[in-house]
Amino acid sequence: MTVAPTDASPGLDEQALLPQLVAHLREHRTRLRQEWVGRIQETHLLQAMTAQEMVAETTLVYDNYVEVLETGSVEALQHYARDLSERIIPRGVETHEVVGIVLLLRDVLARSLFEKYQRDFSLLNRVLDAYEPAANRIANTVAVSFVEERERVIRQQQDSIRELSTPVLPVRERLLILPIIGVLDRERARQLTVQLLGGIRTHRAKVVVVDITGVPDVDESVANHLVRTVDASRLMGASVIITGLSPEIAQTLVTIGVDLSKMNTIGDLQGGLEEAERLLGFAVSREDGNGGP
């Protein structure tokens, strides 16, 4: 049997084969990219993208993919993967979709190499030995970069939600109010402390009213964290008034032995604001005319 000649001699090693693979993939770039897009559409991936966006992004991914095959450096691909993630994560693209399209590209390119070198199985095996480790490294790099970016976005969103759920509000000069609604766990208590101390410094506050009317319960660690928050606020020159203690939370504080002498508590938010204004030297008046001077 006569073996048809190929453009790669049997003695070529991986370092010599990769440039030929890259040249082949660049020469057939348009056809291979279109074939890849067709596979993406068949598997219903990236449906959040428009046709124009699909063309733009797949072209960039293809070119970055081939460049990494050529250079062996994944740094540029990592940078591109993070940029891509920033654009497509808000569109609702999931991790499995990104991994899926990269694996599809790997397979499309592998099929192309098989077609090119199938008449020489010995050479084909060496071509695939050169291609597959690099292709797998690329797939792993894109997947890891996407997951890291997704986790960063999630953490950023969580921080934004926490800030919205525990706003530090300036009521008047030197007076802040911090209304807390919902479950107060350890992480949220930590975030609360950071926001409160930052608010005290920003607004040069002297009195802070922390209203926990909307908190159903606290455990021992969170209760102790509240005490430390009060102490930290005092060190920054601000007195803290806690309002809205429910009977359940009050009982918890007593049961676990929280030092209540460190906490200035008032029954409700209105009473807490009135006490805060007294501490600041403002006259407190009521609509019924029974207020102070």
PDB file of C-alpha atoms in Angstrom:
ATOM      1  CA  MET A   1       0.000   0.000   0.000  1.00  0.00           C
ATOM      2  CA  THR A   2       1.309   3.401  -0.925  1.00  0.00           C
ATOM      3  CA  VAL A   3       0.980   6.104   1.742  1.00  0.00           C
ATOM      4  CA  ALA A   4       0.132   9.487   0.327  1.00  0.00           C
ATOM      5  CA  PRO A   5       2.693  12.141   1.223  1.00  0.00           C
ATOM      6  CA  THR A   6       1.823  14.735   3.828  1.00  0.00           C
ATOM      7  CA  ASP A   7       3.322  18.097   4.575  1.00  0.00           C
ATOM      8  CA  ALA A   8       4.857  16.803   7.804  1.00  0.00           C
ATOM      9  CA  SER A   9       7.668  14.237   7.783  1.00  0.00           C
ATOM     10  CA  PRO A  10       7.598  11.269  10.206  1.00  0.00           C
ATOM     11  CA  GLY A  11      10.574  12.562  12.149  1.00  0.00           C
ATOM     12  CA  LEU A  12       9.002  15.821  13.242  1.00  0.00           C
ATOM     13  CA  ASP A  13       8.531  16.255  16.996  1.00  0.00           C
ATOM     14  CA  GLU A  14       5.901  18.228  18.863  1.00  0.00           C
ATOM     15  CA  GLN A  15       7.746  21.544  18.600  1.00  0.00           C
ATOM     16  CA  ALA A  16       7.865  21.193  14.826  1.00  0.00           C
ATOM     17  CA  LEU A  17       4.290  19.896  14.493  1.00  0.00           C
ATOM     18  CA  LEU A  18       2.535  22.689  16.406  1.00  0.00           C
ATOM     19  CA  PRO A  19       3.453  25.454  13.910  1.00  0.00           C
ATOM     20  CA  GLN A  20       2.020  23.328  11.111  1.00  0.00           C
ATOM     21  CA  LEU A  21      -1.170  22.728  13.100  1.00  0.00           C
ATOM     22  CA  VAL A  22      -1.510  26.442  13.764  1.00  0.00           C
ATOM     23  CA  ALA A  23      -0.960  27.269  10.096  1.00  0.00           C
ATOM     24  CA  HIS A  24      -3.648  24.770   9.109  1.00  0.00           C
ATOM     25  CA  LEU A  25      -6.156  26.144  11.644  1.00  0.00           C
ATOM     26  CA  ARG A  26      -5.538  29.717  10.505  1.00  0.00           C
ATOM     27  CA  GLU A  27      -5.807  28.803   6.838  1.00  0.00           C
ATOM     28  CA  HIS A  28      -9.229  27.234   7.393  1.00  0.00           C
ATOM     29  CA  ARG A  29     -10.333  29.720  10.065  1.00  0.00           C
ATOM     30  CA  THR A  30     -13.593  30.838   8.433  1.00  0.00           C
ATOM     31  CA  ARG A  31     -14.848  27.338   7.637  1.00  0.00           C
ATOM     32  CA  LEU A  32     -13.909  25.887  11.019  1.00  0.00           C
ATOM     33  CA  ARG A  33     -15.411  28.784  12.944  1.00  0.00           C
ATOM     34  CA  GLN A  34     -18.674  28.461  11.029  1.00  0.00           C
ATOM     35  CA  GLU A  35     -18.736  24.734  11.671  1.00  0.00           C
ATOM     36  CA  TRP A  36     -18.145  25.444  15.367  1.00  0.00           C
ATOM     37  CA  VAL A  37     -20.991  27.994  15.495  1.00  0.00           C
ATOM     38  CA  GLY A  38     -23.259  25.430  13.877  1.00  0.00           C
ATOM     39  CA  ARG A  39     -22.407  22.923  16.609  1.00  0.00           C
ATOM     40  CA  ILE A  40     -23.073  25.558  19.270  1.00  0.00           C
ATOM     41  CA  GLN A  41     -26.504  26.266  17.809  1.00  0.00           C
ATOM     42  CA  GLU A  42     -27.314  22.557  17.508  1.00  0.00           C
ATOM     43  CA  THR A  43     -26.623  22.077  21.211  1.00  0.00           C
ATOM     44  CA  HIS A  44     -28.620  25.235  22.134  1.00  0.00           C
ATOM     45  CA  LEU A  45     -25.732  26.969  23.897  1.00  0.00           C
ATOM     46  CA  LEU A  46     -25.281  30.754  24.226  1.00  0.00           C
ATOM     47  CA  GLN A  47     -28.914  31.398  23.321  1.00  0.00           C
ATOM     48  CA  ALA A  48     -28.748  34.656  25.257  1.00  0.00           C
ATOM     49  CA  MET A  49     -26.501  36.073  22.504  1.00  0.00           C
ATOM     50  CA  THR A  50     -27.656  37.658  19.283  1.00  0.00           C
ATOM     51  CA  ALA A  51     -26.335  36.345  15.945  1.00  0.00           C
ATOM     52  CA  GLN A  52     -24.030  39.361  15.651  1.00  0.00           C
ATOM     53  CA  GLU A  53     -22.653  38.837  19.152  1.00  0.00           C
ATOM     54  CA  MET A  54     -22.148  35.151  18.403  1.00  0.00           C
ATOM     55  CA  VAL A  55     -20.031  35.967  15.349  1.00  0.00           C
ATOM     56  CA  ALA A  56     -17.919  38.506  17.234  1.00  0.00           C
ATOM     57  CA  GLU A  57     -17.315  36.390  20.318  1.00  0.00           C
ATOM     58  CA  THR A  58     -16.651  33.104  18.526  1.00  0.00           C
ATOM     59  CA  THR A  59     -14.157  34.844  16.254  1.00  0.00           C
ATOM     60  CA  LEU A  60     -12.285  36.208  19.263  1.00  0.00           C
ATOM     61  CA  VAL A  61     -12.378  32.874  21.074  1.00  0.00           C
ATOM     62  CA  TYR A  62     -11.113  31.054  17.983  1.00  0.00           C
ATOM     63  CA  ASP A  63      -8.229  33.480  17.455  1.00  0.00           C
ATOM     64  CA  ASN A  64      -7.225  33.362  21.132  1.00  0.00           C
ATOM     65  CA  TYR A  65      -7.440  29.577  21.076  1.00  0.00           C
ATOM     66  CA  VAL A  66      -5.105  29.276  18.094  1.00  0.00           C
ATOM     67  CA  GLU A  67      -2.718  31.852  19.546  1.00  0.00           C
ATOM     68  CA  VAL A  68      -2.368  29.812  22.734  1.00  0.00           C
ATOM     69  CA  LEU A  69      -1.693  26.710  20.662  1.00  0.00           C
ATOM     70  CA  GLU A  70       1.084  28.632  18.936  1.00  0.00           C
ATOM     71  CA  THR A  71       2.692  30.341  21.932  1.00  0.00           C
ATOM     72  CA  GLY A  72       1.872  27.953  24.749  1.00  0.00           C
ATOM     73  CA  SER A  73       1.120  30.983  26.973  1.00  0.00           C
ATOM     74  CA  VAL A  74      -2.300  31.113  28.612  1.00  0.00           C
ATOM     75  CA  GLU A  75      -1.971  34.606  30.105  1.00  0.00           C
ATOM     76  CA  ALA A  76      -3.635  36.348  27.162  1.00  0.00           C
ATOM     77  CA  LEU A  77      -6.366  33.707  27.165  1.00  0.00           C
ATOM     78  CA  GLN A  78      -6.946  34.193  30.888  1.00  0.00           C
ATOM     79  CA  HIS A  79      -7.307  37.934  30.349  1.00  0.00           C
ATOM     80  CA  TYR A  80      -9.714  37.412  27.459  1.00  0.00           C
ATOM     81  CA  ALA A  81     -11.716  34.800  29.405  1.00  0.00           C
ATOM     82  CA  ARG A  82     -12.188  37.265  32.266  1.00  0.00           C
ATOM     83  CA  ASP A  83     -13.266  40.017  29.858  1.00  0.00           C
ATOM     84  CA  LEU A  84     -15.651  37.614  28.140  1.00  0.00           C
ATOM     85  CA  SER A  85     -17.072  36.568  31.492  1.00  0.00           C
ATOM     86  CA  GLU A  86     -17.719  40.171  32.490  1.00  0.00           C
ATOM     87  CA  ARG A  87     -19.764  40.644  29.323  1.00  0.00           C
ATOM     88  CA  ILE A  88     -21.758  37.433  29.290  1.00  0.00           C
ATOM     89  CA  ILE A  89     -22.378  36.636  32.962  1.00  0.00           C
ATOM     90  CA  PRO A  90     -24.916  39.508  33.278  1.00  0.00           C
ATOM     91  CA  ARG A  91     -26.676  37.998  30.248  1.00  0.00           C
ATOM     92  CA  GLY A  92     -27.339  34.805  32.186  1.00  0.00           C
ATOM     93  CA  VAL A  93     -24.742  32.596  30.496  1.00  0.00           C
ATOM     94  CA  GLU A  94     -23.920  29.616  32.726  1.00  0.00           C
ATOM     95  CA  THR A  95     -20.595  27.937  33.420  1.00  0.00           C
ATOM     96  CA  HIS A  96     -21.578  24.730  31.608  1.00  0.00           C
ATOM     97  CA  GLU A  97     -22.273  26.753  28.450  1.00  0.00           C
ATOM     98  CA  VAL A  98     -18.797  28.276  28.398  1.00  0.00           C
ATOM     99  CA  VAL A  99     -17.135  24.946  29.083  1.00  0.00           C
ATOM    100  CA  GLY A 100     -19.384  23.356  26.459  1.00  0.00           C
ATOM    101  CA  ILE A 101     -18.468  25.741  23.632  1.00  0.00           C
ATOM    102  CA  VAL A 102     -14.739  25.391  24.341  1.00  0.00           C
ATOM    103  CA  LEU A 103     -15.000  21.601  24.258  1.00  0.00           C
ATOM    104  CA  LEU A 104     -16.961  21.838  21.013  1.00  0.00           C
ATOM    105  CA  LEU A 105     -14.200  23.956  19.500  1.00  0.00           C
ATOM    106  CA  ARG A 106     -11.612  21.445  20.645  1.00  0.00           C
ATOM    107  CA  ASP A 107     -13.559  18.663  18.930  1.00  0.00           C
ATOM    108  CA  VAL A 108     -14.140  20.621  15.702  1.00  0.00           C
ATOM    109  CA  LEU A 109     -10.429  21.358  15.396  1.00  0.00           C
ATOM    110  CA  ALA A 110      -9.497  17.780  16.261  1.00  0.00           C
ATOM    111  CA  ARG A 111     -11.794  16.491  13.484  1.00  0.00           C
ATOM    112  CA  SER A 112     -10.144  18.876  11.043  1.00  0.00           C
ATOM    113  CA  LEU A 113      -6.709  17.552  11.981  1.00  0.00           C
ATOM    114  CA  PHE A 114      -7.960  13.995  11.628  1.00  0.00           C
ATOM    115  CA  GLU A 115      -9.200  14.742   8.126  1.00  0.00           C
ATOM    116  CA  LYS A 116      -5.886  16.319   7.184  1.00  0.00           C
ATOM    117  CA  TYR A 117      -3.625  13.553   8.500  1.00  0.00           C
ATOM    118  CA  GLN A 118      -5.850  10.450   8.349  1.00  0.00           C
ATOM    119  CA  ARG A 119      -3.833   8.865   5.530  1.00  0.00           C
ATOM    120  CA  ASP A 120      -0.825   8.545   7.815  1.00  0.00           C
ATOM    121  CA  PHE A 121      -1.953   7.075  11.163  1.00  0.00           C
ATOM    122  CA  SER A 122       1.487   7.242  12.710  1.00  0.00           C
ATOM    123  CA  LEU A 123       1.734  10.927  11.951  1.00  0.00           C
ATOM    124  CA  LEU A 124      -1.887  11.469  13.004  1.00  0.00           C
ATOM    125  CA  ASN A 125      -1.163   9.996  16.427  1.00  0.00           C
ATOM    126  CA  ARG A 126       1.786  12.334  16.906  1.00  0.00           C
ATOM    127  CA  VAL A 127      -0.267  15.293  15.730  1.00  0.00           C
ATOM    128  CA  LEU A 128      -2.986  14.481  18.245  1.00  0.00           C
ATOM    129  CA  ASP A 129      -0.365  13.921  20.948  1.00  0.00           C
ATOM    130  CA  ALA A 130       0.838  17.462  20.292  1.00  0.00           C
ATOM    131  CA  TYR A 131      -2.655  18.964  20.033  1.00  0.00           C
ATOM    132  CA  GLU A 132      -4.670  17.321  22.812  1.00  0.00           C
ATOM    133  CA  PRO A 133      -2.612  18.400  25.886  1.00  0.00           C
ATOM    134  CA  ALA A 134      -2.598  22.000  24.661  1.00  0.00           C
ATOM    135  CA  ALA A 135      -6.318  21.889  23.874  1.00  0.00           C
ATOM    136  CA  ASN A 136      -7.150  20.439  27.285  1.00  0.00           C
ATOM    137  CA  ARG A 137      -5.021  23.085  28.993  1.00  0.00           C
ATOM    138  CA  ILE A 138      -6.933  25.786  27.113  1.00  0.00           C
ATOM    139  CA  ALA A 139     -10.314  24.309  28.107  1.00  0.00           C
ATOM    140  CA  ASN A 140      -9.239  24.137  31.738  1.00  0.00           C
ATOM    141  CA  THR A 141      -7.927  27.720  31.682  1.00  0.00           C
ATOM    142  CA  VAL A 142     -11.163  29.123  30.241  1.00  0.00           C
ATOM    143  CA  ALA A 143     -13.303  27.153  32.699  1.00  0.00           C
ATOM    144  CA  VAL A 144     -11.277  28.240  35.739  1.00  0.00           C
ATOM    145  CA  SER A 145     -11.184  31.886  34.617  1.00  0.00           C
ATOM    146  CA  PHE A 146     -14.941  31.918  34.053  1.00  0.00           C
ATOM    147  CA  VAL A 147     -15.687  30.319  37.432  1.00  0.00           C
ATOM    148  CA  GLU A 148     -13.374  32.767  39.227  1.00  0.00           C
ATOM    149  CA  GLU A 149     -15.022  35.734  37.515  1.00  0.00           C
ATOM    150  CA  ARG A 150     -18.479  34.370  38.256  1.00  0.00           C
ATOM    151  CA  GLU A 151     -17.597  33.965  41.933  1.00  0.00           C
ATOM    152  CA  ARG A 152     -16.237  37.523  42.001  1.00  0.00           C
ATOM    153  CA  VAL A 153     -19.482  38.851  40.497  1.00  0.00           C
ATOM    154  CA  ILE A 154     -21.541  36.849  42.992  1.00  0.00           C
ATOM    155  CA  ARG A 155     -19.517  38.201  45.925  1.00  0.00           C
ATOM    156  CA  GLN A 156     -19.908  41.729  44.577  1.00  0.00           C
ATOM    157  CA  GLN A 157     -23.664  41.245  44.234  1.00  0.00           C
ATOM    158  CA  GLN A 158     -23.880  39.832  47.751  1.00  0.00           C
ATOM    159  CA  ASP A 159     -21.993  42.825  49.137  1.00  0.00           C
ATOM    160  CA  SER A 160     -24.339  45.180  47.268  1.00  0.00           C
ATOM    161  CA  ILE A 161     -27.385  43.364  48.632  1.00  0.00           C
ATOM    162  CA  ARG A 162     -26.006  43.548  52.154  1.00  0.00           C
ATOM    163  CA  GLU A 163     -25.372  47.270  51.774  1.00  0.00           C
ATOM    164  CA  LEU A 164     -28.940  47.773  50.578  1.00  0.00           C
ATOM    165  CA  SER A 165     -30.340  45.619  53.375  1.00  0.00           C
ATOM    166  CA  THR A 166     -28.427  47.468  56.107  1.00  0.00           C
ATOM    167  CA  PRO A 167     -28.305  51.130  55.041  1.00  0.00           C
ATOM    168  CA  VAL A 168     -26.654  53.694  57.301  1.00  0.00           C
ATOM    169  CA  LEU A 169     -28.932  56.738  57.049  1.00  0.00           C
ATOM    170  CA  PRO A 170     -28.089  60.258  58.240  1.00  0.00           C
ATOM    171  CA  VAL A 171     -31.190  61.637  59.991  1.00  0.00           C
ATOM    172  CA  ARG A 172     -29.780  64.985  60.943  1.00  0.00           C
ATOM    173  CA  GLU A 173     -26.396  66.445  61.776  1.00  0.00           C
ATOM    174  CA  ARG A 174     -24.307  63.981  63.819  1.00  0.00           C
ATOM    175  CA  LEU A 175     -27.207  61.465  64.020  1.00  0.00           C
ATOM    176  CA  LEU A 176     -27.383  58.202  62.087  1.00  0.00           C
ATOM    177  CA  ILE A 177     -29.982  55.464  61.966  1.00  0.00           C
ATOM    178  CA  LEU A 178     -29.261  51.863  60.996  1.00  0.00           C
ATOM    179  CA  PRO A 179     -32.479  49.877  60.427  1.00  0.00           C
ATOM    180  CA  ILE A 180     -31.881  46.125  60.217  1.00  0.00           C
ATOM    181  CA  ILE A 181     -34.458  43.858  58.624  1.00  0.00           C
ATOM    182  CA  GLY A 182     -34.222  40.095  58.169  1.00  0.00           C
ATOM    183  CA  VAL A 183     -31.945  37.391  59.481  1.00  0.00           C
ATOM    184  CA  LEU A 184     -28.827  38.704  61.205  1.00  0.00           C
ATOM    185  CA  ASP A 185     -26.119  36.077  60.841  1.00  0.00           C
ATOM    186  CA  ARG A 186     -22.423  36.331  61.596  1.00  0.00           C
ATOM    187  CA  GLU A 187     -21.387  37.483  58.106  1.00  0.00           C
ATOM    188  CA  ARG A 188     -24.083  40.127  57.950  1.00  0.00           C
ATOM    189  CA  ALA A 189     -23.213  41.297  61.467  1.00  0.00           C
ATOM    190  CA  ARG A 190     -19.614  41.743  60.326  1.00  0.00           C
ATOM    191  CA  GLN A 191     -20.758  43.720  57.288  1.00  0.00           C
ATOM    192  CA  LEU A 192     -23.006  45.808  59.538  1.00  0.00           C
ATOM    193  CA  THR A 193     -20.054  46.753  61.743  1.00  0.00           C
ATOM    194  CA  VAL A 194     -17.952  47.807  58.758  1.00  0.00           C
ATOM    195  CA  GLN A 195     -20.754  49.946  57.336  1.00  0.00           C
ATOM    196  CA  LEU A 196     -21.621  51.489  60.680  1.00  0.00           C
ATOM    197  CA  LEU A 197     -18.070  52.465  61.557  1.00  0.00           C
ATOM    198  CA  GLY A 198     -17.582  53.834  58.057  1.00  0.00           C
ATOM    199  CA  GLY A 199     -20.789  55.869  58.404  1.00  0.00           C
ATOM    200  CA  ILE A 200     -19.697  57.245  61.769  1.00  0.00           C
ATOM    201  CA  ARG A 201     -16.445  58.477  60.284  1.00  0.00           C
ATOM    202  CA  THR A 202     -18.010  59.835  57.080  1.00  0.00           C
ATOM    203  CA  HIS A 203     -20.790  61.763  58.837  1.00  0.00           C
ATOM    204  CA  ARG A 204     -18.821  62.534  62.034  1.00  0.00           C
ATOM    205  CA  ALA A 205     -21.729  61.054  63.945  1.00  0.00           C
ATOM    206  CA  LYS A 206     -22.101  61.358  67.702  1.00  0.00           C
ATOM    207  CA  VAL A 207     -25.183  59.169  68.126  1.00  0.00           C
ATOM    208  CA  VAL A 208     -26.328  56.100  66.195  1.00  0.00           C
ATOM    209  CA  VAL A 209     -29.734  54.448  66.521  1.00  0.00           C
ATOM    210  CA  VAL A 210     -29.651  50.760  65.557  1.00  0.00           C
ATOM    211  CA  ASP A 211     -33.191  49.495  65.071  1.00  0.00           C
ATOM    212  CA  ILE A 212     -33.623  45.701  65.092  1.00  0.00           C
ATOM    213  CA  THR A 213     -37.412  45.623  65.054  1.00  0.00           C
ATOM    214  CA  GLY A 214     -37.268  43.597  61.846  1.00  0.00           C
ATOM    215  CA  VAL A 215     -34.823  40.987  63.176  1.00  0.00           C
ATOM    216  CA  PRO A 216     -36.597  37.801  64.246  1.00  0.00           C
ATOM    217  CA  ASP A 217     -33.803  36.359  66.388  1.00  0.00           C
ATOM    218  CA  VAL A 218     -30.084  36.414  67.121  1.00  0.00           C
ATOM    219  CA  ASP A 219     -27.718  33.732  68.349  1.00  0.00           C
ATOM    220  CA  GLU A 220     -24.953  34.074  70.908  1.00  0.00           C
ATOM    221  CA  SER A 221     -22.177  34.923  68.453  1.00  0.00           C
ATOM    222  CA  VAL A 222     -24.242  37.648  66.777  1.00  0.00           C
ATOM    223  CA  ALA A 223     -25.323  39.083  70.133  1.00  0.00           C
ATOM    224  CA  ASN A 224     -21.701  39.297  71.249  1.00  0.00           C
ATOM    225  CA  HIS A 225     -20.827  40.870  67.902  1.00  0.00           C
ATOM    226  CA  LEU A 226     -23.429  43.588  68.535  1.00  0.00           C
ATOM    227  CA  VAL A 227     -21.770  44.338  71.867  1.00  0.00           C
ATOM    228  CA  ARG A 228     -18.370  44.632  70.176  1.00  0.00           C
ATOM    229  CA  THR A 229     -19.924  46.912  67.559  1.00  0.00           C
ATOM    230  CA  VAL A 230     -21.219  49.168  70.336  1.00  0.00           C
ATOM    231  CA  ASP A 231     -17.745  49.229  71.917  1.00  0.00           C
ATOM    232  CA  ALA A 232     -16.073  50.023  68.569  1.00  0.00           C
ATOM    233  CA  SER A 233     -18.551  52.843  67.930  1.00  0.00           C
ATOM    234  CA  ARG A 234     -17.866  54.279  71.359  1.00  0.00           C
ATOM    235  CA  LEU A 235     -14.132  54.277  70.607  1.00  0.00           C
ATOM    236  CA  MET A 236     -14.916  56.354  67.526  1.00  0.00           C
ATOM    237  CA  GLY A 237     -16.806  58.851  69.657  1.00  0.00           C
ATOM    238  CA  ALA A 238     -20.394  57.767  68.930  1.00  0.00           C
ATOM    239  CA  SER A 239     -23.025  56.521  71.364  1.00  0.00           C
ATOM    240  CA  VAL A 240     -25.231  53.668  70.173  1.00  0.00           C
ATOM    241  CA  ILE A 241     -28.910  53.269  71.009  1.00  0.00           C
ATOM    242  CA  ILE A 242     -30.495  49.919  70.193  1.00  0.00           C
ATOM    243  CA  THR A 243     -34.223  49.917  69.609  1.00  0.00           C
ATOM    244  CA  GLY A 244     -36.857  47.344  68.758  1.00  0.00           C
ATOM    245  CA  LEU A 245     -35.670  44.481  70.959  1.00  0.00           C
ATOM    246  CA  SER A 246     -38.242  41.704  70.759  1.00  0.00           C
ATOM    247  CA  PRO A 247     -39.062  39.691  73.905  1.00  0.00           C
ATOM    248  CA  GLU A 248     -37.324  36.684  72.332  1.00  0.00           C
ATOM    249  CA  ILE A 249     -34.117  38.592  71.612  1.00  0.00           C
ATOM    250  CA  ALA A 250     -34.177  40.238  75.047  1.00  0.00           C
ATOM    251  CA  GLN A 251     -34.508  36.826  76.660  1.00  0.00           C
ATOM    252  CA  THR A 252     -31.645  35.491  74.531  1.00  0.00           C
ATOM    253  CA  LEU A 253     -29.387  38.352  75.607  1.00  0.00           C
ATOM    254  CA  VAL A 254     -30.136  37.671  79.263  1.00  0.00           C
ATOM    255  CA  THR A 255     -29.741  33.911  78.902  1.00  0.00           C
ATOM    256  CA  ILE A 256     -26.350  34.038  77.229  1.00  0.00           C
ATOM    257  CA  GLY A 257     -25.092  36.638  79.694  1.00  0.00           C
ATOM    258  CA  VAL A 258     -24.507  39.629  77.431  1.00  0.00           C
ATOM    259  CA  ASP A 259     -23.214  42.636  79.395  1.00  0.00           C
ATOM    260  CA  LEU A 260     -26.314  44.815  79.103  1.00  0.00           C
ATOM    261  CA  SER A 261     -24.578  47.691  80.888  1.00  0.00           C
ATOM    262  CA  LYS A 262     -22.761  48.367  77.616  1.00  0.00           C
ATOM    263  CA  MET A 263     -26.001  48.635  75.633  1.00  0.00           C
ATOM    264  CA  ASN A 264     -28.373  51.595  75.702  1.00  0.00           C
ATOM    265  CA  THR A 265     -31.726  50.096  74.728  1.00  0.00           C
ATOM    266  CA  ILE A 266     -35.004  51.883  74.034  1.00  0.00           C
ATOM    267  CA  GLY A 267     -38.311  50.172  73.321  1.00  0.00           C
ATOM    268  CA  ASP A 268     -39.090  51.510  69.858  1.00  0.00           C
ATOM    269  CA  LEU A 269     -37.545  53.547  67.071  1.00  0.00           C
ATOM    270  CA  GLN A 270     -39.466  56.719  67.889  1.00  0.00           C
ATOM    271  CA  GLY A 271     -38.271  56.611  71.471  1.00  0.00           C
ATOM    272  CA  GLY A 272     -34.733  55.911  70.297  1.00  0.00           C
ATOM    273  CA  LEU A 273     -34.736  58.953  68.011  1.00  0.00           C
ATOM    274  CA  GLU A 274     -36.069  61.143  70.807  1.00  0.00           C
ATOM    275  CA  GLU A 275     -33.348  59.905  73.150  1.00  0.00           C
ATOM    276  CA  ALA A 276     -30.724  60.489  70.447  1.00  0.00           C
ATOM    277  CA  GLU A 277     -31.877  64.089  69.983  1.00  0.00           C
ATOM    278  CA  ARG A 278     -31.717  64.676  73.721  1.00  0.00           C
ATOM    279  CA  LEU A 279     -28.149  63.383  73.756  1.00  0.00           C
ATOM    280  CA  LEU A 280     -27.322  65.792  70.937  1.00  0.00           C
ATOM    281  CA  GLY A 281     -28.932  68.686  72.788  1.00  0.00           C
ATOM    282  CA  PHE A 282     -31.929  69.130  70.495  1.00  0.00           C
ATOM    283  CA  ALA A 283     -35.319  70.013  71.925  1.00  0.00           C
ATOM    284  CA  VAL A 284     -37.835  67.166  71.540  1.00  0.00           C
ATOM    285  CA  SER A 285     -41.439  68.054  70.855  1.00  0.00           C
ATOM    286  CA  ARG A 286     -44.535  65.914  70.275  1.00  0.00           C
ATOM    287  CA  GLU A 287     -47.552  66.641  68.161  1.00  0.00           C
ATOM    288  CA  ASP A 288     -49.779  66.427  71.251  1.00  0.00           C
ATOM    289  CA  GLY A 289     -47.911  69.363  72.784  1.00  0.00           C
ATOM    290  CA  ASN A 290     -46.573  67.406  75.726  1.00  0.00           C
ATOM    291  CA  GLY A 291     -42.965  67.422  74.537  1.00  0.00           C
ATOM    292  CA  GLY A 292     -40.062  69.105  76.223  1.00  0.00           C
ATOM    293  CA  PRO A 293     -39.021  72.732  75.750  1.00  0.00           C
TER     294      PRO A 293
END
